[in-house]
Short mmCIF file of C-alpha atoms in Angstrom, two decimals:
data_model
loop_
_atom_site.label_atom_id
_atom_site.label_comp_id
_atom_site.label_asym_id
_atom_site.label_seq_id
_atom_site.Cartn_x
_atom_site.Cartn_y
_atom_site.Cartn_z
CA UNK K 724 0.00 0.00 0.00
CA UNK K 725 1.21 3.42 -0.82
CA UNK K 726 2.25 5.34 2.83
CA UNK K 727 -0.68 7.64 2.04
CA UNK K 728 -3.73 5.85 1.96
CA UNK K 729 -2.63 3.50 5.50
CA UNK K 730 -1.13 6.03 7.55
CA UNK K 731 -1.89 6.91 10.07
CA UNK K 732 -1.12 3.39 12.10
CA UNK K 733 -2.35 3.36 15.55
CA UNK K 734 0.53 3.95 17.87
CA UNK K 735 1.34 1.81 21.13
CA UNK K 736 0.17 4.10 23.58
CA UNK K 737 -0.13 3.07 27.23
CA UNK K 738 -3.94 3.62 27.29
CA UNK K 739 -3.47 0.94 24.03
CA UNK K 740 -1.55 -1.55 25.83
CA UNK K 741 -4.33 -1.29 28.42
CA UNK K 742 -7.04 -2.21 26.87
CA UNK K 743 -5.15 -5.18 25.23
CA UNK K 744 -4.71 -5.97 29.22
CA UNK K 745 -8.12 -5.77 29.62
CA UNK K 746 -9.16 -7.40 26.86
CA UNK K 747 -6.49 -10.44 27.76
CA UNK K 748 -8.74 -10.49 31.05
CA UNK K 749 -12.03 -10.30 29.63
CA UNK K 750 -10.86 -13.22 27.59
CA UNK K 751 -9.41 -15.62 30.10
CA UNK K 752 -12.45 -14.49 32.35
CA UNK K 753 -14.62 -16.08 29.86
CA UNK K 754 -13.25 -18.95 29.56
CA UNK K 755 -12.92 -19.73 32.59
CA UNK K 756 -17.01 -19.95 32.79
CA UNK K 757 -16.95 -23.53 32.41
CA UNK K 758 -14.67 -24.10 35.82
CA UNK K 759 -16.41 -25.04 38.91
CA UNK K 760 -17.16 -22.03 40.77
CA UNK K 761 -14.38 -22.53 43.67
CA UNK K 762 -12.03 -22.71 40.53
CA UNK K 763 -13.62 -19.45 39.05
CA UNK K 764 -13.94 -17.33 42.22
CA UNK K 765 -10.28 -18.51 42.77
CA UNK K 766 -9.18 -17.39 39.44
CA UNK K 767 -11.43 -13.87 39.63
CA UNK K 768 -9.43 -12.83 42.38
CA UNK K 769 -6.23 -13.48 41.06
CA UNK K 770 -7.55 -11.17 37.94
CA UNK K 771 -8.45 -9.00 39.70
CA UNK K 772 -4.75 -8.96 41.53
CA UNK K 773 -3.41 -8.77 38.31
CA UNK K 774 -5.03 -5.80 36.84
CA UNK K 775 -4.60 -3.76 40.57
CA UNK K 776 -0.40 -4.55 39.88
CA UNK K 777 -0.39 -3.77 36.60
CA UNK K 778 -2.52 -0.69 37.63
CA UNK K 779 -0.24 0.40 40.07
CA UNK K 780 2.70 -0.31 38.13
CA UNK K 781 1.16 2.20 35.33
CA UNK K 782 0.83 4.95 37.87
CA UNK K 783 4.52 4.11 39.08
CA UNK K 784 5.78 4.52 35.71
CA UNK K 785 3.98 7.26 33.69
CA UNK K 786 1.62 10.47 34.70
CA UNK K 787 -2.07 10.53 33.28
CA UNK K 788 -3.45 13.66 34.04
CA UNK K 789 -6.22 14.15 31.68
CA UNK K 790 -9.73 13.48 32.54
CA UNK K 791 -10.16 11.06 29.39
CA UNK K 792 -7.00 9.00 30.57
CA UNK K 793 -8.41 8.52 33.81
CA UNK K 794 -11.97 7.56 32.96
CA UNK K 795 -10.65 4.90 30.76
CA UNK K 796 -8.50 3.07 33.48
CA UNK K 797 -11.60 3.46 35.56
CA UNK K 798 -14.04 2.29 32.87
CA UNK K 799 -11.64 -0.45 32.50
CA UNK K 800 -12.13 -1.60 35.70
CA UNK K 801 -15.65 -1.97 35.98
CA UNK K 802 -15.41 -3.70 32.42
CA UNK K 803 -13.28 -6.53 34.58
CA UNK K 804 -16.01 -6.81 36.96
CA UNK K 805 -18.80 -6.75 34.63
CA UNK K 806 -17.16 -9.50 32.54
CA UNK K 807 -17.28 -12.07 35.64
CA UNK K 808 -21.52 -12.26 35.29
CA UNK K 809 -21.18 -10.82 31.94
CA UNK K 810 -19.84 -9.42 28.53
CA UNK K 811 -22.79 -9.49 26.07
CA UNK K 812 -23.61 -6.30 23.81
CA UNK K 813 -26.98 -5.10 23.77
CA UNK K 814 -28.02 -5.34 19.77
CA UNK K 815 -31.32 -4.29 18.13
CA UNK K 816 -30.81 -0.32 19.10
CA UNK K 817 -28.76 2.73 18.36
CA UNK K 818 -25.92 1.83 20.27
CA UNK K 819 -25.44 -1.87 19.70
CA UNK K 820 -22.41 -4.27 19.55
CA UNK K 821 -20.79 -7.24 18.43
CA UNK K 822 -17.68 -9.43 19.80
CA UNK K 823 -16.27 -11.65 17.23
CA UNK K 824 -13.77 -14.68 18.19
CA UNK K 825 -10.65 -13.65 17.80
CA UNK K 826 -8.32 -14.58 14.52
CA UNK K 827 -5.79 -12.76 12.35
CA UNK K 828 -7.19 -10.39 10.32
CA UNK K 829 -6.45 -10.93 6.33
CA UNK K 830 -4.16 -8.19 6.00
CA UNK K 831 -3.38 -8.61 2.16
CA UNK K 832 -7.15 -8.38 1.28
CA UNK K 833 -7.56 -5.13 3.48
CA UNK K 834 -4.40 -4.00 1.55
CA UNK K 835 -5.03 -4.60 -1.83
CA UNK K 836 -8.51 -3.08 -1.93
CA UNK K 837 -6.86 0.50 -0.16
CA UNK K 838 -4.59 0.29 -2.56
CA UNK K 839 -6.65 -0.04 -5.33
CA UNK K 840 -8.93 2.71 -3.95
CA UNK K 841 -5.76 4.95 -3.30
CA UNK K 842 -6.32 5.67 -6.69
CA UNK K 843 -9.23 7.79 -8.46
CA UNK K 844 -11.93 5.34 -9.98
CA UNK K 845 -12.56 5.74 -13.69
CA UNK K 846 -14.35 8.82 -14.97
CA UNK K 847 -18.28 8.26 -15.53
CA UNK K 848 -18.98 9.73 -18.94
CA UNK K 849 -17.11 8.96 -22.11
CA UNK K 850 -20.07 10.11 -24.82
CA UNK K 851 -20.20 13.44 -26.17
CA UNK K 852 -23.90 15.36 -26.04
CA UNK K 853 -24.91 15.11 -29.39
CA UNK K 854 -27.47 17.62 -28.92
CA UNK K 855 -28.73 20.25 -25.64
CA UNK K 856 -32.17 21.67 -24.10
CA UNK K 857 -34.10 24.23 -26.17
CA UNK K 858 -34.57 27.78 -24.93
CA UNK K 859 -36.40 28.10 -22.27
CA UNK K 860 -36.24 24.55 -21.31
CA UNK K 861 -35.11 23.47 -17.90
CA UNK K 862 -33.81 21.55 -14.90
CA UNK K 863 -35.14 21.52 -11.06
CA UNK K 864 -33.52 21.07 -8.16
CA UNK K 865 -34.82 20.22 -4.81
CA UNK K 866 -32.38 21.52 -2.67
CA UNK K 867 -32.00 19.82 0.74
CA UNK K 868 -31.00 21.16 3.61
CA UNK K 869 -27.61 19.70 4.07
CA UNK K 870 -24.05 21.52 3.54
CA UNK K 871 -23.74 19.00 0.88
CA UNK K 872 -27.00 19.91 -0.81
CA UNK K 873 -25.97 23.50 -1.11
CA UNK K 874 -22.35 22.85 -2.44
CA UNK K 875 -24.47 20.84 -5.55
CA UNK K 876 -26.68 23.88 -5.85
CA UNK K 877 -23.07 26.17 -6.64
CA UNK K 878 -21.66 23.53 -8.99
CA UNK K 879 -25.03 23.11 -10.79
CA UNK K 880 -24.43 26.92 -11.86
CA UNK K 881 -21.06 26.33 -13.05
CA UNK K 882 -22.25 23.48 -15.29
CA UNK K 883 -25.47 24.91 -17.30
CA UNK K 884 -23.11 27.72 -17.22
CA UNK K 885 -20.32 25.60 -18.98
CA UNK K 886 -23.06 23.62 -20.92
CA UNK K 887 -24.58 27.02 -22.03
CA UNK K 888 -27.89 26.22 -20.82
CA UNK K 889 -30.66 27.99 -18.71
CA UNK K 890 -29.55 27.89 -14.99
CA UNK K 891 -31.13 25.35 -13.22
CA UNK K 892 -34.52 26.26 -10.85
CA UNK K 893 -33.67 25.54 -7.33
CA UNK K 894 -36.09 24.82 -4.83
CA UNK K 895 -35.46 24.43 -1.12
CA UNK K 896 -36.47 22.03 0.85
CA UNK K 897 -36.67 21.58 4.80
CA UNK K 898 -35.73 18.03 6.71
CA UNK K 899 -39.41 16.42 7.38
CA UNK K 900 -41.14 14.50 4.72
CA UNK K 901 -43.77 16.90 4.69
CA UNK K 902 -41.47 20.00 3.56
CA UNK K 903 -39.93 17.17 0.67
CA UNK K 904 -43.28 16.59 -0.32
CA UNK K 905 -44.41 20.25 -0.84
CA UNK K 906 -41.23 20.84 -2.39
CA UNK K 907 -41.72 18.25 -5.15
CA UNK K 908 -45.14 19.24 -5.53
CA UNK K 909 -44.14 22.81 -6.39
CA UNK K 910 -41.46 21.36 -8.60
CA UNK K 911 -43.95 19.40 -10.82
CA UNK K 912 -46.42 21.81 -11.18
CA UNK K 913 -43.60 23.73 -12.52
CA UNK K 914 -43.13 21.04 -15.39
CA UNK K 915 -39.37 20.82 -15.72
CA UNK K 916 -37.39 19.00 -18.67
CA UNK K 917 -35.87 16.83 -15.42
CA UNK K 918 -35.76 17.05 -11.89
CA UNK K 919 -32.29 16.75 -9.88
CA UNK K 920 -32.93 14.65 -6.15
CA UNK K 921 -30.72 14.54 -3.39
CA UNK K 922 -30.39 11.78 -1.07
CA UNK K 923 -34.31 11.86 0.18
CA UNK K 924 -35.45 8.67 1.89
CA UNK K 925 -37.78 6.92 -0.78
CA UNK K 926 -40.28 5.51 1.01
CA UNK K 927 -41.69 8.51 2.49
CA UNK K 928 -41.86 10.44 -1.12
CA UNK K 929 -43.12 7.86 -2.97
CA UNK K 930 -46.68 9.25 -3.66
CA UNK K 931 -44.48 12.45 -5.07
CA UNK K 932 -42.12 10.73 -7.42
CA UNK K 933 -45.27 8.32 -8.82
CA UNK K 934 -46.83 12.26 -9.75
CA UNK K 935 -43.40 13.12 -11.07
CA UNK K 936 -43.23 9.84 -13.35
CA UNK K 937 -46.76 10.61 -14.11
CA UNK K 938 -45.96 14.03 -15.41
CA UNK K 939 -42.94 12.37 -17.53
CA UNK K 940 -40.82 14.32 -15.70
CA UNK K 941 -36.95 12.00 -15.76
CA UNK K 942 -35.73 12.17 -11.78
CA UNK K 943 -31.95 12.02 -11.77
CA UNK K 944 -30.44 10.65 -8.23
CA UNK K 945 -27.80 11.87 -6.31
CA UNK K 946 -27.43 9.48 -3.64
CA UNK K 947 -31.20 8.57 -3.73
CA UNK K 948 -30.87 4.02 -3.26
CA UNK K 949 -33.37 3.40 -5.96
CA UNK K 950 -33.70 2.97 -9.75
CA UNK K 951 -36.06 2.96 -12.60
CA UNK K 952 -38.10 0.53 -11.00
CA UNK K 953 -38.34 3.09 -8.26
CA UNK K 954 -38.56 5.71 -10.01
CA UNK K 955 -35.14 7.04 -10.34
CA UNK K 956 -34.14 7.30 -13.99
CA UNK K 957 -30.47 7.97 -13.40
CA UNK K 958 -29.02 6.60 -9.98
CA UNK K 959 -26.07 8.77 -9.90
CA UNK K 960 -23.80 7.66 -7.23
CA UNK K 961 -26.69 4.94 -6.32
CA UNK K 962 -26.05 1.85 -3.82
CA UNK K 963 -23.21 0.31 -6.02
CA UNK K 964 -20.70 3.81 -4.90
CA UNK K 965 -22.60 3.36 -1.24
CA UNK K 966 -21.37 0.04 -1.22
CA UNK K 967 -18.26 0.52 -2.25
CA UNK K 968 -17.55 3.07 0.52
CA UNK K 969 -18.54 0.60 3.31
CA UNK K 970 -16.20 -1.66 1.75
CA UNK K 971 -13.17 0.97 1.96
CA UNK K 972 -13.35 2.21 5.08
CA UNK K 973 -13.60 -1.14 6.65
CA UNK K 974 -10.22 -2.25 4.95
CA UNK K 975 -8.96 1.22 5.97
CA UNK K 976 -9.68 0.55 9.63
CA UNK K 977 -8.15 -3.04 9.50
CA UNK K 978 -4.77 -1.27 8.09
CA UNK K 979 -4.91 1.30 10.04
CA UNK K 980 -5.36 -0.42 13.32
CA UNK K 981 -4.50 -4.44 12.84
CA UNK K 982 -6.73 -7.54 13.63
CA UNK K 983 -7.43 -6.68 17.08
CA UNK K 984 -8.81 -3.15 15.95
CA UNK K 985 -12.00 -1.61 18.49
CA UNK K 986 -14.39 0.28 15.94
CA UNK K 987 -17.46 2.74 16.13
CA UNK K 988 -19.61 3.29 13.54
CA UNK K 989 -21.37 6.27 13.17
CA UNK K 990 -24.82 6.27 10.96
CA UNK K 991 -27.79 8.33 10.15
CA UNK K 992 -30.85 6.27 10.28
CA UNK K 993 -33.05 8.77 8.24
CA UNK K 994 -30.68 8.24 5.64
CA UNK K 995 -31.39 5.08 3.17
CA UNK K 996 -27.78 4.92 2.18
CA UNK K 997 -26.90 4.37 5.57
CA UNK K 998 -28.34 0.93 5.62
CA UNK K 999 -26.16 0.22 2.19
CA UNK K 1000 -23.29 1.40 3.52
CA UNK K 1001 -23.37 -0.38 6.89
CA UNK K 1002 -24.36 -3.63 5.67
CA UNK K 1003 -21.66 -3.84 2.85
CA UNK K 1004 -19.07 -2.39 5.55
CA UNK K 1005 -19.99 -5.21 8.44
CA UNK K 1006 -19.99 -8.08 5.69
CA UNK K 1007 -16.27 -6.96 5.06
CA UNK K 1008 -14.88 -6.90 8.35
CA UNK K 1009 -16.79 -9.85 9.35
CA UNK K 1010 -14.79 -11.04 6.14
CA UNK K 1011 -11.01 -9.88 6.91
CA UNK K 1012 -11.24 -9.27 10.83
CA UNK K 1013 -12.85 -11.63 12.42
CA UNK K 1014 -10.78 -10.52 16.15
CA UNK K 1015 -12.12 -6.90 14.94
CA UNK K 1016 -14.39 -5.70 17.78
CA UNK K 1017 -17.27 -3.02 16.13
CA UNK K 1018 -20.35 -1.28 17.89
CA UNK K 1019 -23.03 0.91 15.77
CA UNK K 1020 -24.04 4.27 16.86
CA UNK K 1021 -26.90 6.42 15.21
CA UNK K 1022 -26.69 10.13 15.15
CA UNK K 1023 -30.05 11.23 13.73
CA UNK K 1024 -29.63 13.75 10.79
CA UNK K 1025 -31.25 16.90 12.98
CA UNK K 1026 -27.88 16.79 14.91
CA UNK K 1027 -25.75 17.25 12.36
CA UNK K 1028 -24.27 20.92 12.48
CA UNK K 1029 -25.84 21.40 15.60
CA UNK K 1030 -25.11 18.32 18.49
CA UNK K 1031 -23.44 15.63 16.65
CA UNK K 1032 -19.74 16.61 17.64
CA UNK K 1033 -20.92 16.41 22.00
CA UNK K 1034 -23.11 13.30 21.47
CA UNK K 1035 -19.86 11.63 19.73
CA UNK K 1036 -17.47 13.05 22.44
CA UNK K 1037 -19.86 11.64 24.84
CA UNK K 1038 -19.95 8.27 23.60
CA UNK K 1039 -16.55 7.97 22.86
CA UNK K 1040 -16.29 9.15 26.83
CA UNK K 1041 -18.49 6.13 27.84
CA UNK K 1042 -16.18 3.67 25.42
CA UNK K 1043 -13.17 4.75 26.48
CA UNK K 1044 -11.06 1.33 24.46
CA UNK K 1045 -12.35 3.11 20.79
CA UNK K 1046 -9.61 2.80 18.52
CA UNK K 1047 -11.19 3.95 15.45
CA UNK K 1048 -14.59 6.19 14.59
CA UNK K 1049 -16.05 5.97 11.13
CA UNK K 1050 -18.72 7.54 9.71
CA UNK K 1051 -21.28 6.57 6.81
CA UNK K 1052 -21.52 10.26 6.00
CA UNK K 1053 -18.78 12.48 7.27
CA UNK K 1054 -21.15 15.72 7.14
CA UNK K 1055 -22.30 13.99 10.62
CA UNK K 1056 -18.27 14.84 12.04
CA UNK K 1057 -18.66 18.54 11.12
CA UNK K 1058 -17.18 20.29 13.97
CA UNK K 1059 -15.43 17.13 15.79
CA UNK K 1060 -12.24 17.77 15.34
CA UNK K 1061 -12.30 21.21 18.10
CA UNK K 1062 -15.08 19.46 20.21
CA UNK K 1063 -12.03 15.77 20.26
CA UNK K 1064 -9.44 18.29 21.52
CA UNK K 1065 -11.27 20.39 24.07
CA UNK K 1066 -12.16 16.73 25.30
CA UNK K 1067 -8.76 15.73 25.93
CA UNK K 1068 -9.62 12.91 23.42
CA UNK K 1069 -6.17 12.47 20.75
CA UNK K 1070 -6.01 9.02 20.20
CA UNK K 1071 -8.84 8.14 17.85
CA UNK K 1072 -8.57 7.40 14.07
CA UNK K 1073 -11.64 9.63 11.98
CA UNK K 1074 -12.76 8.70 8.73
CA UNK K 1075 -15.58 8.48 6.94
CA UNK K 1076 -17.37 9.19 3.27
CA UNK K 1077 -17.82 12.13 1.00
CA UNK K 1078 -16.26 14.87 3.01
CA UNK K 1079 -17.61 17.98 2.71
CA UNK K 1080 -14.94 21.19 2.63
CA UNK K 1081 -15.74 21.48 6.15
CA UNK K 1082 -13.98 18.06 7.21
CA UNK K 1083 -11.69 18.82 4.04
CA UNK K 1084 -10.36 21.55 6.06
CA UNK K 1085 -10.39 19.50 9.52
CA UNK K 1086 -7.80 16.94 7.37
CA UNK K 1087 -5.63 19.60 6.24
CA UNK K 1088 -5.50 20.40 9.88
CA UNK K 1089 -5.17 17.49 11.45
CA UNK K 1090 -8.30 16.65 12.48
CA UNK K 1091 -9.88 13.77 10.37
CA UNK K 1092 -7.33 10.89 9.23
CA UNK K 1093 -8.81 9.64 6.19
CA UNK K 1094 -12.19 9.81 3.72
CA UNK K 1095 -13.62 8.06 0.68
CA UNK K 1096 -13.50 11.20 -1.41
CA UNK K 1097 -16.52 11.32 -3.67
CA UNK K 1098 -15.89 13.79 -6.77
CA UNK K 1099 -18.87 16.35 -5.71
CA UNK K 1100 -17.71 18.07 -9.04
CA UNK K 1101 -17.60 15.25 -11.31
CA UNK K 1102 -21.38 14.14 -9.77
CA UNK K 1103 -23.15 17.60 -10.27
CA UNK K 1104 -22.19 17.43 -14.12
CA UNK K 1105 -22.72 14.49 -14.43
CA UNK K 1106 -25.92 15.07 -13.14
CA UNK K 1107 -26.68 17.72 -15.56
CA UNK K 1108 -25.35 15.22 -18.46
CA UNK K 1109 -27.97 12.79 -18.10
CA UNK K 1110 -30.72 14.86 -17.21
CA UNK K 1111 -30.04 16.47 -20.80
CA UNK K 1112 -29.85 12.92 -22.28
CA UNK K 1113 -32.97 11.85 -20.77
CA UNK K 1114 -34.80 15.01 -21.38
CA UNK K 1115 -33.52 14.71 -25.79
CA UNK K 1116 -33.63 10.86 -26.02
CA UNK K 1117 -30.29 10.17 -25.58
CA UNK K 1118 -28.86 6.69 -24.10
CA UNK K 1119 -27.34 7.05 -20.89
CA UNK K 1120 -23.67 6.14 -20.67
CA UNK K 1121 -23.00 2.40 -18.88
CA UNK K 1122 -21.79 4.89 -15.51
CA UNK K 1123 -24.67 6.54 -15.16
CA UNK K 1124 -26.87 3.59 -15.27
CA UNK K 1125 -25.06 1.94 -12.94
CA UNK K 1126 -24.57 5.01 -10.60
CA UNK K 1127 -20.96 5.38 -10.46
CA UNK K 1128 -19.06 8.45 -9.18
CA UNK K 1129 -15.57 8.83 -8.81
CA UNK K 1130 -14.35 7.69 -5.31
CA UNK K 1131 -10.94 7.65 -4.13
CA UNK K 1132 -9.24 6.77 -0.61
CA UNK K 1133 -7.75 9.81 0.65
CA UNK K 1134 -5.36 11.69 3.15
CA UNK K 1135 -4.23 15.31 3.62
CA UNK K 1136 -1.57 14.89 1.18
CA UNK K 1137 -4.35 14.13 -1.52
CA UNK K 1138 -6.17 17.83 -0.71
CA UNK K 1139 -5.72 20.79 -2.87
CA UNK K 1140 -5.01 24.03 -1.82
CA UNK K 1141 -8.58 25.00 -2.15
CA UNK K 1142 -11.11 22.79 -0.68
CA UNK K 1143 -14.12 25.37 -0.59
CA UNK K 1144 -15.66 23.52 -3.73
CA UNK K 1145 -15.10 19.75 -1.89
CA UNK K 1146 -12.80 17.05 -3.00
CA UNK K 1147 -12.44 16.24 -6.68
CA UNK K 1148 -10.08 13.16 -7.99
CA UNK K 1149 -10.54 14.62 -11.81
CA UNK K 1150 -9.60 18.87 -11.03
CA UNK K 1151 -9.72 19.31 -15.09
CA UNK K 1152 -13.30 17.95 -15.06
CA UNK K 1153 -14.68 21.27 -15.79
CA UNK K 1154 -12.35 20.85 -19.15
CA UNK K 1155 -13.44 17.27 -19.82
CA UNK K 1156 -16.81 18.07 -19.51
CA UNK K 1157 -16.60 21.05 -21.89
CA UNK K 1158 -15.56 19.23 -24.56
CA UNK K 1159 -17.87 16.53 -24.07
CA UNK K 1160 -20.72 19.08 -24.80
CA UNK K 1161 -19.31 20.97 -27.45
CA UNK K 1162 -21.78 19.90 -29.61
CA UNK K 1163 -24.80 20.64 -27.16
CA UNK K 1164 -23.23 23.98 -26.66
CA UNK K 1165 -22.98 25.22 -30.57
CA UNK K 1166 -26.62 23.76 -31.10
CA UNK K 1167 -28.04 26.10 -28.44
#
């Protein structure tokens, strides 16, 4: 693997090498379960001997004088004694977990894919327009009401404006289904050539989009899990590229940290391609780390920009042996990096998918480790390209109907000096795409 993509590794810290203690315990506590209970009482207190020696050899030998280090050697502790009667992870709500047997992680799978996602994936349109809109035709937008949502909104302009078409019509939406639902309402009444969708959970719009199909109005994706069958025309950077990212970061996190690795993921429930994400993330550590240890965490989407950073902080307070902290969407870690510091809390690996120059910046400061980079650029045009094809009757290309957006694995050393207009692995895609419209842009 390239020294980009893997670093940072996880350093041997003390607080490290004490929860591999711990974890030694918790293990040889459990199987000793079987014993007869003289034998296991016996043994319990001779753990319990242990971990006060090696406690007090820790103090003997180093200073901990932050608050975080001394809640974890505390919540340590009462791990040991909760892992006599019990060490079961409560599963089925936001905050669940799983303990996997322990084994050696397949470090050679986890490498090859980072390395092979070190590097930009391939570029998503390779036909020219052979034709644009007509005066006066054009595009919608419902605008969400996400950071991300309103970065699409600026690169939209840049592309009719490259294409040579009308600006698209934006309309803004709020976070409730209801607010979606009068949004798209106003948007087909409006009768656009297409409409542009953000990432809007499809089974509470689906009375909309059947008005919007009714209307013949093409619905081009933009995160949205769906396609034709639901409605979705053009699944631009659909469940395949949410897949993919689950995939990524879990090979990240067993480079980064090793087979014994403690994870947290972070997901937004509200969000559809959480689910994608998550699932195709679990099945691959399940796959290369089995003696990975992960837990799930929801932050619900009203918290993002607002709480998200102090409910994080406070749950990676109460789980104290974290090692790593990935996110399905890092919009949700906007404003972590400050809230981790003032917290005394240095030690945990950040990453997470599509950035947004927010978190861009926290990486060129220090503050987030890695991210599946997803080409915000290269998806608004290439948004704008299909809508165009489906509005004239032109065939998509093989990307677009399979969804794909450029991802790549990425570090600080990857960021431009810029990042106010997000990451992009293509920077001449403005260029590209010019030329691939030259055609649409002389006929209008």
């Amino acid at each position: 693997m390239s020294g980009r993509a893997g670093a940072p590794k996880l350093t041997d810290t003390p607080r490290r090498q004490g929860r591999r203690r711990g974890r030694r315990l918790r293990a040889s506590l459990g199987a000793s379960a079987a014993a007869p209970a003289a034998d296991r009482s016996h043994r319990r207190e001779e753990a319990i001997m242990s971990i006060s020696s090696d406690a007090r050899a820790s103090r003997a030998s180093r200073v901990l004088p932050r608050p975080w280090k001394t809640r974890a050697l505390a919540a340590m502790a009462v791990a040991v004694c909760l892992t006599v009667t019990s060490c079961a992870a409560a599963d089925g709500d936001g905050a669940s977990g799983s303990q996997r047997p322990k084994g050696d992680a397949d470090l050679a799978a986890a490498k090859k894919v980072v390395d092979t996602y070190s590097k930009p994936t391939a570029f998503p349109v390779d036909q020219p327009l052979a034709r644009g809109l007509k005066p006066g035709q054009r595009i919608s937008f419902m605008q969400c009401a996400s950071p991300f949502c309103a970065l699409l909104d600026q690169l939209y302009g840049m592309g009719t404006s490259t294409m040579g078409i009308a600006p698209v019509d934006t309309v803004k939406s709020g976070s409730s289904a209801d607010a979606v639902q009068s949004a798209l309402s106003s948007i087909t009444a409006d009768d656009p050539v297409a409409l542009l969708l953000p990432a809007v959970n499809l089974g509470s719009v689906g009375t909309s989009i059947k008005k919007i199909k009714q209307a013949d109005i093409p619905v081009v994706g933009a995160g949205v899990m769906g396609g034709p069958k639901q409605g979705i025309d053009a699944p631009i950077n659909g469940p395949l590229n949410y897949e993919r990212q689950g995939t990524i970061l879990a090979d990240w996190a067993i480079v980064t940290g090793g087979g014994d690795t403690n994870i947290v993921w972070y997901g937004n429930p509200e969000l559809d391609f959480t689910k994608v994400s998550t699932e195709a993330f679990t099945k691959e550590l399940k796959k290369n780390c089995p003696g990975c240890t992960v837990r799930y965490a929801d932050i619900p989407l009203s918290a993002i920009g607002t709480t998200a950073p102090s409910r994080v902080v406070s749950d990676l307070q109460a789980h104290p042996d974290t090692d790593i902290a990935l996110f399905s969407s890092l919009e949700t870690a906007t404003g972590l990096a400050p809230a981790l510091r003032s917290a005394g809390i240095t030690d945990v690996k950040i990453a997470g998918s599509a950035p947004v120059p927010a978190n861009l910046q926290d990486m060129k400061n220090g503050g987030i480790d890695a991210a599946v980079g997803l080409d915000a650029g290269v998806l608004a045009f290439t948004q704008l390209d299909a809508a165009v094809r489906l509005a004239t009757d032109q065939p998509l290309t093989d990307a677009q109907k399979a969804g794909e957006v450029p991802l790549q694995l990425i570090t600080k050393e990857d960021l431009p000096a810029d990042v106010s207009k997000g990451f992009s692995a293509y920077p001449d895609f403005v260029q590209r795409f010019s030329k691939l419209w030259a055609k649409a842009r002389r006929a209008h």
